[in-house]
Coordinates of C-alpha atoms and ligand atoms in Angstrom, one line a residue:
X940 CA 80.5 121.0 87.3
X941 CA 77.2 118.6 86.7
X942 CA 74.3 119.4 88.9
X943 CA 74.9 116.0 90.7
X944 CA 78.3 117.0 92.1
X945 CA 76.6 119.5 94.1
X946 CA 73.3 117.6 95.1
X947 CA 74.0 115.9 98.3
X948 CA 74.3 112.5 99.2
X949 CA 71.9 110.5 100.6
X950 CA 73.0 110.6 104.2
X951 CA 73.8 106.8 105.5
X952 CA 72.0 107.0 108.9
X953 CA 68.8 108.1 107.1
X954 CA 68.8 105.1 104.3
X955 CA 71.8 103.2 104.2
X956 CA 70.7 101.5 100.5
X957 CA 69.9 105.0 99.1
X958 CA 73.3 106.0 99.9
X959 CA 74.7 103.2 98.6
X960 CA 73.3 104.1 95.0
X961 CA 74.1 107.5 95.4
X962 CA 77.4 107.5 96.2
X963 CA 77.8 104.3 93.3
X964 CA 76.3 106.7 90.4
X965 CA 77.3 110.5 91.8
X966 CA 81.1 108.8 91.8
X967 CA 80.6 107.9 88.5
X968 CA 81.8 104.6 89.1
X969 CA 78.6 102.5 87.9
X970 CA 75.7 103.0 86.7
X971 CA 72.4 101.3 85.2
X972 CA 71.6 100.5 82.0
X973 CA 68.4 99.9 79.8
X974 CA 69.1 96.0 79.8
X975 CA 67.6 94.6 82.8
X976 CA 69.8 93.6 85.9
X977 CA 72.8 95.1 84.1
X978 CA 75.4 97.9 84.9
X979 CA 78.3 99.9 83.0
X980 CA 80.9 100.3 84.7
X981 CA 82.2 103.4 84.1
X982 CA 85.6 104.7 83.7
X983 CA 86.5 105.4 88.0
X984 CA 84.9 102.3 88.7
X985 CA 86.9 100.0 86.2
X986 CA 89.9 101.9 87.4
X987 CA 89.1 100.5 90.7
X988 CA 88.2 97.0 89.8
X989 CA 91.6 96.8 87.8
X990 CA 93.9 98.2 90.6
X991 CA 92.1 95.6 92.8
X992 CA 92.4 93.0 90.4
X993 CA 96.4 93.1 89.5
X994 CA 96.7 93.0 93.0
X995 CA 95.2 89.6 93.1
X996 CA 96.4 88.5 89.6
X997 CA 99.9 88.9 91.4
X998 CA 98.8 86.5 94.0
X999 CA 97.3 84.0 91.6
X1000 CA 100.6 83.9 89.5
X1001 CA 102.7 84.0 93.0
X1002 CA 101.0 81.1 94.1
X1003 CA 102.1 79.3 91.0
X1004 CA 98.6 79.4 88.6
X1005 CA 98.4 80.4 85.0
X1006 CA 95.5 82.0 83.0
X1007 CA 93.2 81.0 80.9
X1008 CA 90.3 81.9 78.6
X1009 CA 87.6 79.3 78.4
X1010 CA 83.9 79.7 76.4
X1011 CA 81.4 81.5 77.4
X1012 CA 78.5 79.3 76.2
X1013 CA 78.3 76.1 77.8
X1014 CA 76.0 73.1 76.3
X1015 CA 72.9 72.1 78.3
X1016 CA 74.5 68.4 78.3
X1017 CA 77.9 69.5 80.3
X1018 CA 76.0 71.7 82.7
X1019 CA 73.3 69.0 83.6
X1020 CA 76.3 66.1 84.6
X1021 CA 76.8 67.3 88.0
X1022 CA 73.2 66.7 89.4
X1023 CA 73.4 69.2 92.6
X1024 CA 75.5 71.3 90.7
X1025 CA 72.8 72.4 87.8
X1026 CA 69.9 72.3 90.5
X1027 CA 71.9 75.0 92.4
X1028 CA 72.5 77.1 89.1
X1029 CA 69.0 75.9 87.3
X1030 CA 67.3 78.8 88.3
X1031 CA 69.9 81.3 87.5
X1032 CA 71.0 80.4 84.3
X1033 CA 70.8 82.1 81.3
X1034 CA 70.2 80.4 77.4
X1035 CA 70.7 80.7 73.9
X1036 CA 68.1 78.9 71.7
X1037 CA 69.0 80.5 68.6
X1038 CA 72.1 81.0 66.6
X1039 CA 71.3 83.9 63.9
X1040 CA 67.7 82.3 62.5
X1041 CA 68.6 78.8 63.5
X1042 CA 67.7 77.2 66.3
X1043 CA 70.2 75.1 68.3
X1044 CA 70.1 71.6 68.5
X1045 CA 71.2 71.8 71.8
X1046 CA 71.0 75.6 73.9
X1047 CA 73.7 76.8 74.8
X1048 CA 73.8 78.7 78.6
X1049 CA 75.8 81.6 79.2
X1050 CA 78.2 80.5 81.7
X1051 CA 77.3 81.0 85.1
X1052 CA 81.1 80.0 86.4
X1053 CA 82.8 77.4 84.7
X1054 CA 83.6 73.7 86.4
X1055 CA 81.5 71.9 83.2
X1056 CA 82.9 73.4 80.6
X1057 CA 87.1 72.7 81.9
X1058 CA 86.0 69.2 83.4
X1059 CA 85.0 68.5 79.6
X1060 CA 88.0 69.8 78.3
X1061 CA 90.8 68.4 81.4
X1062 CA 88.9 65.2 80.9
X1063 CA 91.1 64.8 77.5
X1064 CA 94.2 66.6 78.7
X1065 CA 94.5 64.9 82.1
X1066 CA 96.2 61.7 81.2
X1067 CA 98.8 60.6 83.8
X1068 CA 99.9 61.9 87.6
X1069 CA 102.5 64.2 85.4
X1070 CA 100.1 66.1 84.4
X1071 CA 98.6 66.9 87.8
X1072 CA 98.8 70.0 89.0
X1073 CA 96.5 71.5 87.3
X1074 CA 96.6 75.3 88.4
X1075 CA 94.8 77.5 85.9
X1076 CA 92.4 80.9 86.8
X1077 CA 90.0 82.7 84.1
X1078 CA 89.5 86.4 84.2
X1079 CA 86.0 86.8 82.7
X1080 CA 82.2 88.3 82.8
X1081 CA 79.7 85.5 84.1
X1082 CA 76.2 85.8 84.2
X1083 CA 73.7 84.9 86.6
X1084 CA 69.8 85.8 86.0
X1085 CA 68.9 88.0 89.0
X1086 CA 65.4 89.7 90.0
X1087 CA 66.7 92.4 92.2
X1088 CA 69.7 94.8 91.1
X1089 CA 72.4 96.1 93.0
X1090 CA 75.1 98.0 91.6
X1091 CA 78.2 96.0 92.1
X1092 CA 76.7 93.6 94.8
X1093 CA 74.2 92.0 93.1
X1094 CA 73.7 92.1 88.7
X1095 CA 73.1 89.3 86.2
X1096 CA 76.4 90.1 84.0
X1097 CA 79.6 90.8 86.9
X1098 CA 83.0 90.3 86.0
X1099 CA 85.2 87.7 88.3
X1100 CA 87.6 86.1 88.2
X1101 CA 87.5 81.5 88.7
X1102 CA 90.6 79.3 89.6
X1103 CA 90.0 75.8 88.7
X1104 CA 92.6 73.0 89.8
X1105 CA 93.4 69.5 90.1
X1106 CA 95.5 67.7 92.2
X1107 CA 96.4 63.9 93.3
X1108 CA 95.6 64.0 96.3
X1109 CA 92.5 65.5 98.7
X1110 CA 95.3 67.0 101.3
X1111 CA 97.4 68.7 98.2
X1112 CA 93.9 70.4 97.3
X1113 CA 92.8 71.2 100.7
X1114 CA 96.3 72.9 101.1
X1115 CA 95.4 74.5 97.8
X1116 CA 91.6 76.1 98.9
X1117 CA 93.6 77.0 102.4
X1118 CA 96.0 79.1 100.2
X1119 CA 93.6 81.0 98.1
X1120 CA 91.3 82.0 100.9
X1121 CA 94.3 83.0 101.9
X1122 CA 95.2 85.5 98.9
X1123 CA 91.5 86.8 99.4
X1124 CA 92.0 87.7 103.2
X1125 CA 95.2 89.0 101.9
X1126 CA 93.6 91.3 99.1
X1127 CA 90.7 92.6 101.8
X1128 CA 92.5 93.3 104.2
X1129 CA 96.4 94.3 103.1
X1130 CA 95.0 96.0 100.2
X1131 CA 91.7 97.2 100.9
X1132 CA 91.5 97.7 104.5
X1133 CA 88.8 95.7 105.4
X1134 CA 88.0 94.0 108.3
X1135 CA 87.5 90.3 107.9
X1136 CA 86.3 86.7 109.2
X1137 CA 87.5 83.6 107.4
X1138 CA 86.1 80.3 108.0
X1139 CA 84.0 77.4 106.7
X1140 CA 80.4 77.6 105.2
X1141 CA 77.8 75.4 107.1
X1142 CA 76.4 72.5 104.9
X1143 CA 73.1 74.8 103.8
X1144 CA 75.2 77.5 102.6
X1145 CA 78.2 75.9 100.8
X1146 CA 78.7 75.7 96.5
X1147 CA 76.4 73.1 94.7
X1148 CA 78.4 70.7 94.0
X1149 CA 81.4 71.0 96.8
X1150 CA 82.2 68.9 99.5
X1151 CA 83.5 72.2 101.1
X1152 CA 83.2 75.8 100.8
X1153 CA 85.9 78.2 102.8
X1154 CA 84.9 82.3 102.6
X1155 CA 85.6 85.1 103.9
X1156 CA 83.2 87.8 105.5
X1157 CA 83.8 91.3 105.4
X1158 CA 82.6 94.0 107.9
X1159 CA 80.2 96.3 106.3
X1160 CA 79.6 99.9 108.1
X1161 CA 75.9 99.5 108.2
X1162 CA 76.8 96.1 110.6
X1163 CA 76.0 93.6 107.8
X1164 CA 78.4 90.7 106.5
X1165 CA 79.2 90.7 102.9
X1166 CA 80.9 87.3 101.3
X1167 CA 84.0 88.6 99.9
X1168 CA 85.5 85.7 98.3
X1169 CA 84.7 81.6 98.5
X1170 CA 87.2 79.3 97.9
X1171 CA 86.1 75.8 97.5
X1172 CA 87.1 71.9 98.0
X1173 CA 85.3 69.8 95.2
X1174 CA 86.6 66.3 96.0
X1175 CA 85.8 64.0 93.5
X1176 CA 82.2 65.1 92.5
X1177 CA 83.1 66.9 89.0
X1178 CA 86.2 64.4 88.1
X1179 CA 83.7 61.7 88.6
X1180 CA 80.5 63.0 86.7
X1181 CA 83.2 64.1 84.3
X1182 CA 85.3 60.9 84.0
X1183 CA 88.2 62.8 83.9
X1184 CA 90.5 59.8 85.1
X1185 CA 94.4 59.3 85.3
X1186 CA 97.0 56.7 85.5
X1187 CA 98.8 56.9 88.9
X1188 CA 102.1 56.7 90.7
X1189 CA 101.1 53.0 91.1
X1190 CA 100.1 52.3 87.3
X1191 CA 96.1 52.8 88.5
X1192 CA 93.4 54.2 87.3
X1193 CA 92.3 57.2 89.2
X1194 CA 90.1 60.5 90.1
X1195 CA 91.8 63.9 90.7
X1196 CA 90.9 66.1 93.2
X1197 CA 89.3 69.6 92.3
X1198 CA 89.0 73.2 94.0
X1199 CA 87.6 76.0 92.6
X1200 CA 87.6 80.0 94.0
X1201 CA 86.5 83.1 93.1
X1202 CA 86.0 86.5 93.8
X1203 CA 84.5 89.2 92.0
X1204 CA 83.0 92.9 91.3
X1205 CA 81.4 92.5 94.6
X1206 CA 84.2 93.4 96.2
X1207 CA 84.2 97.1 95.3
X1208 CA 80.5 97.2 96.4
X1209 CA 82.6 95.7 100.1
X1210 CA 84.6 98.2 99.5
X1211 CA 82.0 101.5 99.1
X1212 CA 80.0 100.0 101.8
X1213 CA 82.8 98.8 104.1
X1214 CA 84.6 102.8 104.2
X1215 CA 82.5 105.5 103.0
X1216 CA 80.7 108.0 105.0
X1217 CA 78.4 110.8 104.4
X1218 CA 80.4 112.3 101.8
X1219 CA 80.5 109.8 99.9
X1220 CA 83.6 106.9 99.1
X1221 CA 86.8 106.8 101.0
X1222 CA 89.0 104.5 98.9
X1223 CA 91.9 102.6 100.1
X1224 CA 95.1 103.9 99.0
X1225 CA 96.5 101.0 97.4
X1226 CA 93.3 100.8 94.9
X1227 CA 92.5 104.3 94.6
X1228 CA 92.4 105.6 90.7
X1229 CA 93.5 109.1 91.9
X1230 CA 95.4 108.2 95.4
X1231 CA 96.2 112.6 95.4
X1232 CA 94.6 115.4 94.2
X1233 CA 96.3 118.6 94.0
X1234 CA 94.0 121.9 94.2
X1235 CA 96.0 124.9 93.7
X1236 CA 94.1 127.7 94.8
X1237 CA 94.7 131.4 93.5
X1238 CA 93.1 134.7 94.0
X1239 CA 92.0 136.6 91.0
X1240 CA 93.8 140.0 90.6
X1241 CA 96.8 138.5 92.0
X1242 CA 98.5 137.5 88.7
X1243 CA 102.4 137.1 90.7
X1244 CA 100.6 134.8 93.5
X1245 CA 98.8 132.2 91.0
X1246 CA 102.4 132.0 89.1
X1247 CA 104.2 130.9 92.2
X1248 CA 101.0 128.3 92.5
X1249 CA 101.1 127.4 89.0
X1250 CA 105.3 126.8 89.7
X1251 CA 104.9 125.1 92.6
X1252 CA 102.1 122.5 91.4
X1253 CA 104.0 121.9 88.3
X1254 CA 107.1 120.9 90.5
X1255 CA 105.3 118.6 92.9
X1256 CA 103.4 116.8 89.8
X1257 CA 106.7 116.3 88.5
X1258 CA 108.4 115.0 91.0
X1259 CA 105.8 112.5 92.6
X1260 CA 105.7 111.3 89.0
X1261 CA 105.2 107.5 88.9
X1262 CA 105.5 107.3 92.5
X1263 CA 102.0 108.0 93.4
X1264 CA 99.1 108.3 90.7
X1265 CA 98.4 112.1 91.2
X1266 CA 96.0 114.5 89.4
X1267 CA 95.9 118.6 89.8
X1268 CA 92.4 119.5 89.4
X1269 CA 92.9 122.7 86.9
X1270 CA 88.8 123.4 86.3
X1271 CA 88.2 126.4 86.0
X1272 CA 85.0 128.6 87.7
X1273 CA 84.9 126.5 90.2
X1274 CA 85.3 127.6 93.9
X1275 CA 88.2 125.6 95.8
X1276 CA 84.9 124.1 98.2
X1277 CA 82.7 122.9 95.7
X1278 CA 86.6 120.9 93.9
X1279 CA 86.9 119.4 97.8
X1280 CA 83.4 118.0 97.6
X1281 CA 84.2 116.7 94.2
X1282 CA 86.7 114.6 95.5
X1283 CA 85.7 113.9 98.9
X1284 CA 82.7 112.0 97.3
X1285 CA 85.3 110.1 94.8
X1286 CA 87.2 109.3 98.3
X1287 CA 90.6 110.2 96.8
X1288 CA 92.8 109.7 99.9
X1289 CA 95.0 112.8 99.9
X1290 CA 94.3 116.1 99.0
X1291 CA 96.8 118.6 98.7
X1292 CA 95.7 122.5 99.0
X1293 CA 98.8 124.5 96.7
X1294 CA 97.7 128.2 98.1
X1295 CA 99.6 131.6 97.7
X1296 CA 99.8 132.2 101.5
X1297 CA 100.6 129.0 102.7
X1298 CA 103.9 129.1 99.7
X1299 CA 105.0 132.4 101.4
X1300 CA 106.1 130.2 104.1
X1301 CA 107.5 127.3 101.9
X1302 CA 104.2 125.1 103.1
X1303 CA 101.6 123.2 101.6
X1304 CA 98.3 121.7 103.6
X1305 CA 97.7 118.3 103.2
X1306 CA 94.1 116.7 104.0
X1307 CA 94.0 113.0 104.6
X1308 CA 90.1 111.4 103.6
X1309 CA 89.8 108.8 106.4
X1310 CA 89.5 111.2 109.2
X1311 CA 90.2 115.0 107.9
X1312 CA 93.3 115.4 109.6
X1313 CA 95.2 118.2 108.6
X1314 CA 99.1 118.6 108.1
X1315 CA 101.3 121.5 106.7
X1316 CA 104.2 120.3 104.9
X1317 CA 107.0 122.0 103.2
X1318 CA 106.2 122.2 99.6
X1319 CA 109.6 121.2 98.8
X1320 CA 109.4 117.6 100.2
X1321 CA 105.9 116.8 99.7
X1322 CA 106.4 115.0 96.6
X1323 CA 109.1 112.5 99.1
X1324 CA 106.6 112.1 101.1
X1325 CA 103.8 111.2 99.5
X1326 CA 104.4 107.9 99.5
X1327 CA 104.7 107.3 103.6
X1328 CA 101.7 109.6 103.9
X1329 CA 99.1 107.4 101.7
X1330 CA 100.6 104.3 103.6
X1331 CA 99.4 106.4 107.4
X1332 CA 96.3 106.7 105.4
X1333 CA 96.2 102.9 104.5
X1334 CA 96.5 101.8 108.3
X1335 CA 94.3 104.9 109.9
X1336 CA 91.3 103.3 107.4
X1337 CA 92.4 99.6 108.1
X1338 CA 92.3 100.5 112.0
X1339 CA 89.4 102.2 111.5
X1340 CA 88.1 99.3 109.9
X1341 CA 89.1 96.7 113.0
X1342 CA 87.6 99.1 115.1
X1343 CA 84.2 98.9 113.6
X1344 CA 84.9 95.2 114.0
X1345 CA 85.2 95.4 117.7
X1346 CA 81.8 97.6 118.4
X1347 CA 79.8 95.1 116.2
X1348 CA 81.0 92.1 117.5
X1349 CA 79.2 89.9 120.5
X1350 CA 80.0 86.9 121.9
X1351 CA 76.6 85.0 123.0
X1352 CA 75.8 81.6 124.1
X1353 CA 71.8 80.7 123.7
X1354 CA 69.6 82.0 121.1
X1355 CA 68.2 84.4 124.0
X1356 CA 71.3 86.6 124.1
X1357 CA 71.2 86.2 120.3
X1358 CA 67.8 87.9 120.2
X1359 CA 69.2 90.0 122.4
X1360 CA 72.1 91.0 120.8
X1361 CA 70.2 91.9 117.6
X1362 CA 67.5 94.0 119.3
X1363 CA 69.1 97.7 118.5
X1364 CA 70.1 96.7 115.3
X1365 CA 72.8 94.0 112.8
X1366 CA 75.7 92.7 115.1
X1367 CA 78.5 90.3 114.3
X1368 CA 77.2 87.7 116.7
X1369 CA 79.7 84.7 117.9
X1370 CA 78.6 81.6 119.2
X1371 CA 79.5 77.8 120.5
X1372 CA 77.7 75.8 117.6
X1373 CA 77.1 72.3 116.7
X1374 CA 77.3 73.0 113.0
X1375 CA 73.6 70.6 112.2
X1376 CA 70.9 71.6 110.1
X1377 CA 68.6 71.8 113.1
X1378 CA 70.2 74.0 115.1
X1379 CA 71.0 76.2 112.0
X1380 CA 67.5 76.2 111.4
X1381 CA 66.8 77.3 115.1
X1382 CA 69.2 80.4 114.7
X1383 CA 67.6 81.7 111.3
X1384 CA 64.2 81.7 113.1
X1385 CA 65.3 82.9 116.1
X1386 CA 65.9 86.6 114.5
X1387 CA 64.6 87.4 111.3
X1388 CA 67.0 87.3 108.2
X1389 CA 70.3 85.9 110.0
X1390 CA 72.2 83.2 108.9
X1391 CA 75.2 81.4 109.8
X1392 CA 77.9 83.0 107.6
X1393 CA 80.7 80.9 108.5
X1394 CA 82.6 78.7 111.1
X1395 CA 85.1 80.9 111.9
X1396 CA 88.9 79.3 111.5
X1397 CA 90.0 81.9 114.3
X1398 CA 88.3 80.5 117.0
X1399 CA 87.0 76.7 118.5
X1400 CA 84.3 76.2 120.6
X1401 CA 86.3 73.6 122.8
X1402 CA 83.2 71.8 123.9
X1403 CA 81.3 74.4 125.3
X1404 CA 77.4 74.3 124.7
X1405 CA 75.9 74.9 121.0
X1406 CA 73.7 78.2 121.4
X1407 CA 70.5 76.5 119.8
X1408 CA 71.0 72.6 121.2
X1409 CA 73.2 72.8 124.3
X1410 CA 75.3 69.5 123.1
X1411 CA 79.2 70.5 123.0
X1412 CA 79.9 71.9 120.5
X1413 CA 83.5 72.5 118.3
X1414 CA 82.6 75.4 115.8
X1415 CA 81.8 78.8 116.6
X1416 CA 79.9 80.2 114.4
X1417 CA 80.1 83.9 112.7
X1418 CA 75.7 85.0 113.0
X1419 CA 75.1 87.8 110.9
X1420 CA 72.3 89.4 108.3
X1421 CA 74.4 89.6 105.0
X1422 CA 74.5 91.2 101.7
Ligands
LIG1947 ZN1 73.3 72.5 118.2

């Protein structure tokens, strides 16, 4: 066992980011490399990211879309068409000037997402309303210069995923950024326990270029928001600047109407930071690399007990066998405790102890991650039940989860109680809002480094005074600090 196993984790309550990057690198699931504002992701960690990413891929192709593979240069020329688009990327973007000892006659940036590039393309491919829908997604790396690293949450180079579509109509695509929000709250919360708020982005904080943004916010454990996935309405703003036009039902010239959504690596850092305690992850069962571990445990000098281990460990991995993904942790030297800890901070959701005593009585103890518990079941139907017992596991963490929901939430109604609300520490604050730029501006000032994470679609204000203005308002809005 490596040193790090054994060194502890930052605790949370002591230094909630230094825990973070603890539990990130001792897990082994990413770590930092020598190229600045860039991680590996190493082999637990891409494990992760792919179980959570089928998952969604099987959305995307449920709901109808295709992949794709586009570039990943763009020209300077397509990315400067879409004038608030590039000034929202300008600063992040990344170039190439030189092509082996040449330099380019044009640069070419590193795609930062990808509406220039298919609005060039489309733009020749888009010919007549048969050819609308357009439903196409990209699995890909983007990259987006960044000063500050985060693991996960916040690197230049992260790996996503970007649904581009077209459509005749401005309903048919609203129905279309409804529906992949939609897969998103699906994936956070049916897959990976979290506890979410969708709604609409205010004005200040929606995608350069959109008319509308949709997101979702999820629940970190620390009381913070994190944006978990944005799904956008584009309008006509890129089919425009694009001229990507098309003949009509009615023989006319016309615009489609474009969305675009995404969501990406960020989401395991939602993950690790939404579930894991002291010990390090807790991973939801449905995503979890290893979701049990076996650790048979024998005595040395008991050669007939560690047989009838060995037996009954063999039997259970065969027979949960591509039911559940299971691993029996065979190192040897190493005391039953320090394998616990090993796994506890990988936040595998089900251990199973194998021991000679407990076999005596036909019985093996199971441990469940989320919250300890302890059962004893009958070695001989463990591997049955398996799967019912990671699913208990998968709605004690979800409930868990909601629960944390309900003791950081607060309802307020001027930015007094909003001050208020804040004064022990992050709350989810909800609030009547007007949804302008003043008032928005009122509620970021009133408490430092809050913003207005979205207008949440669960809830209407029904003409009931605006926290910051006291006009009626329609919105309530989700007040948080944020990731
Ligand atoms: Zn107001």
């Amino acid at each position: 066992m490596s040193e790090k196993d054994t060194k502890k984790v930052t605790p949370k309550s002591e230094d909630f980011d230094r825990w973070y990057t603890d539990v990130v690198r001792r897990a082994e699931l990413a770590d930092y490399t020598p190229i600045g504002g860039c991680m590996v992701v190493r082999p637990y960690g891409w494990a992760l990211w792919e179980n959570t990413r089928d998952a969604l891929d099987a959305m995307i192709k449920r709901t109808g879309h295709e992949n794709m593979q586009f570039p990943l240069f763009i020209p300077k020329s397509y990315l400067e068409k879409e004038a608030q688009h590039v000034q929202g990327f300008a600063p992040e973007v990344a170039w190439v000037t030189r092509g082996g000892s040449k330099e380019l006659e044009e640069p070419l940036a590193i795609r930062p997402t990808s509406e220039t590039i298919i609005c060039s393309l489309y733009s020749k491919w888009i010919q007549s309303w048969r050819d609308l829908p357009v439903l196409i997604n990209q699995w890909a790396n983007v990259v987006r210069w960044e000063k500050r690293t985060r693991l996960f949450l916040r690197t230049t180079e992260f790996w996503w995923q970007e649904g581009h579509t077209f459509h005749e109509t401005s309903e048919e695509a609203a129905r279309e950024v409804d529906t992949m929000l939609g897969c998103y709250n699906e994936l956070a919360v049916d897959w990976l326990c979290l506890a979410t708020i969708p709604g609409r982005k205010t004005e200040s904080e929606k995608f350069a270029g959109a008319d509308y943004t949709l997101s979702i916010e999820a629940l970190m454990s620390d009381g913070l928001a994190l944006q978990a996935g944005t799904s956008h309405h584009l309008g006509q703003n890129f089919t425009k600047a694009y001229d990507i036009t098309y003949t009509d039902r009615n023989n006319a010239l016309a615009y489609p109407y474009q969305t675009s959504w995404g969501l990406s690596t960020r989401m395991i850092g939602g993950v690790i930071m939404g579930h894991g305690d002291d010990q390090g992850l807790i991973l939801p069962p449905k995503v979890a690399p290893v979701q049990v571990v076996i650790v048979p445990i024998s005595r040395s000098g008991d050669p007939d007990g560690a047989r009838v281990v060995d037996e009954a460990t063999e039997k259970i991995e065969r027979e949960a066998r591509g039911s559940v993904r299971l691993k029996v942790d065979r190192r040897e030297g190493i005391r039953p405790g320090e394998k616990y800890a090993h796994w506890e901070l990988r936040g595998v959701p089900l251990r199973v102890v194998v021991g000679a005593k407990d076999l005596a009585d036909g019985m093996v103890t199971v441990v469940r991650r989320v919250d300890g518990e302890q059962s004893r079941v009958p070695a001989d139907t463990l591997a049955v039940q398996l799967p019912r017992m990671l699913d208990e596991a998968h709605h004690a963490l979800h409930r868990r989860a909601l629960d944390m929901l309900d003791s950081y939430s607060r309802d307020v109604t001027t930015l007094g109680e909003l001050q208020e609300a804040f004064r022990d520490g992050p709350v989810w604050a909800s609030a009547p809002f007007c949804n302008t730029r003043e008032c928005e501006d009122a509620v970021k000032a009133s408490v430092h480094a809050v913003t207005v994470r979205n207008l949440r679609a669960d809830r209407e204000a029904g003409g009931k005074p605006c926290l910051a203005c006291g006009r009626p308002a329609e919105h309530v809005a989700l007040i948080a600090r944020a990731y």
